[in-house]
XYZ file of C-alpha atoms in Angstrom:
154
model
C 0.000 0.000 0.000
C 1.074 3.495 -0.716
C 1.738 6.020 1.993
C -1.353 8.058 1.030
C -3.634 5.017 1.146
C -2.266 4.004 4.546
C -2.803 7.531 5.905
C -6.361 7.550 4.537
C -7.138 4.218 6.282
C -5.681 5.444 9.572
C -7.684 8.692 9.375
C -10.848 6.742 8.551
C -10.225 4.418 11.529
C -9.719 7.400 13.846
C -12.921 8.984 12.512
C -14.916 5.811 13.138
C -13.462 5.432 16.633
C -14.303 9.061 17.405
C -17.875 8.680 16.075
C -18.452 5.524 18.139
C -17.042 7.209 21.269
C -19.316 10.224 20.811
C -22.338 7.949 20.267
C -21.596 6.060 23.501
C -21.336 9.314 25.470
C -24.561 10.665 23.936
C -26.429 7.490 24.894
C -24.856 7.041 28.345
C -25.176 10.573 29.766
C -29.007 10.800 29.745
C -29.232 7.300 31.223
C -26.912 8.198 34.089
C -28.556 11.598 34.579
C -32.067 10.104 34.792
C -31.163 7.561 37.438
C -29.930 10.026 40.032
C -32.593 9.313 42.655
C -30.183 7.881 45.179
C -27.890 10.869 44.640
C -30.687 13.423 45.142
C -32.243 11.886 48.254
C -30.724 10.979 51.617
C -31.766 7.385 52.286
C -29.936 7.447 55.640
C -32.379 10.068 57.009
C -35.696 8.372 56.229
C -38.703 9.368 58.273
C -42.256 8.091 58.630
C -45.255 10.366 59.265
C -49.010 10.472 58.947
C -50.143 12.444 55.910
C -53.170 13.369 53.811
C -52.967 12.891 50.039
C -53.549 16.081 48.038
C -52.736 14.722 44.547
C -51.388 11.632 42.827
C -49.928 11.668 39.308
C -49.675 8.267 37.650
C -47.180 9.254 34.963
C -43.862 8.398 33.327
C -41.091 8.245 34.149
C -42.117 7.999 37.822
C -45.454 8.582 39.570
C -45.615 11.510 42.001
C -47.467 11.679 45.311
C -48.339 15.067 46.811
C -49.431 15.203 50.438
C -49.770 17.401 53.479
C -48.279 16.768 56.895
C -49.639 18.592 59.924
C -46.956 19.691 62.379
C -47.372 19.899 66.167
C -48.632 23.515 65.860
C -51.363 22.549 63.406
C -49.601 23.991 60.348
C -49.735 21.942 57.154
C -46.491 21.328 55.284
C -46.996 20.379 51.643
C -44.654 17.710 50.326
C -44.021 15.965 47.008
C -42.520 12.504 46.624
C -41.221 10.609 43.633
C -41.809 6.887 43.338
C -39.116 4.714 41.805
C -41.374 2.172 40.133
C -42.582 3.410 36.777
C -46.176 2.752 35.668
C -45.201 -0.466 33.855
C -43.617 -1.819 37.042
C -46.677 -0.808 39.068
C -48.924 -2.682 36.622
C -46.678 -5.761 36.977
C -47.219 -5.499 40.753
C -51.007 -5.335 40.272
C -51.361 -1.548 40.570
C -53.148 -0.299 37.453
C -53.775 3.394 36.920
C -57.344 3.016 38.220
C -56.397 0.995 41.296
C -53.546 3.400 42.140
C -55.544 6.593 41.663
C -58.512 5.147 43.586
C -56.243 4.155 46.498
C -54.529 7.564 46.572
C -57.454 9.960 46.066
C -57.176 13.466 47.475
C -58.152 13.376 51.141
C -56.950 9.809 51.742
C -55.147 9.450 55.084
C -51.887 7.540 54.713
C -48.578 6.898 56.426
C -45.561 7.744 54.267
C -41.924 6.794 54.632
C -39.703 9.265 52.813
C -36.014 9.684 52.046
C -35.812 13.498 52.047
C -34.080 15.647 49.464
C -30.439 16.406 50.210
C -31.195 19.988 49.115
C -33.464 20.456 52.134
C -36.630 21.084 50.131
C -39.998 19.481 50.901
C -39.419 16.803 48.285
C -38.517 13.186 48.845
C -38.209 9.697 47.510
C -41.259 7.637 48.495
C -39.993 4.518 50.241
C -43.390 3.241 51.374
C -47.000 4.389 51.645
C -49.583 2.542 53.719
C -53.124 3.032 54.926
C -53.587 3.916 58.590
C -54.468 0.227 59.069
C -51.060 -0.791 57.685
C -52.028 -1.999 54.177
C -49.232 -1.153 51.716
C -50.446 0.942 48.799
C -48.954 1.193 45.316
C -46.470 -1.622 45.891
C -42.998 -1.339 44.546
C -41.253 0.931 47.010
C -37.983 2.668 46.366
C -35.939 -0.470 46.145
C -33.698 0.520 49.026
C -32.173 -2.445 50.771
C -33.770 -3.002 54.177
C -35.068 0.523 54.842
C -34.783 1.501 58.486
C -38.222 1.128 60.087
C -39.362 4.178 62.001
C -42.379 4.826 64.187
C -45.051 7.038 62.564
C -45.096 10.564 63.942
C -47.943 13.028 63.938
C-alpha cells in the first residue's frame, strides 16, 4: 500500500473510533442523569409520618405523590414525593392506573416513609406508603435495601 492510502485508512479508523465514542457518550449521559434518585435523596435520614394525600400523578417516568403533613402547631407542610417504580412496574405489581388513583385519592389518610431531598426542600423519595391500618399501597417501594423502620409521627 502506498503512503497516502495508509494515511487515509488510519484517518478513517480514527474517525470511526471518534464517532463511536461520541455515540456512547450521547447514549450514556441521559441514562446516568435520569437515574440520580439515590444521589438526590438521603436514604440514611428516612422518616415516617401520617399524611393526607392532596394529589397523585400516575405518569412516566415515575409517579408523584403530593401530600400534606400537619406539624405539632397545626400547620400543614406540603410535600411531594417521587416513586421509583414506573407505571409499567406498578402494573406488573397489580397496581393499574385506576387501582392506584382510587387508592390515593385526594383526602386519603396515609402513612408515608420518605427519604428526604439532600437539598433540604420538601421533596422526597417515596420509600413506602400505607393506609392507617397498615395496608401497603402502590407496591414497589424505592428499592432501598432493608429501609430503616421508624415509628409514625404526627
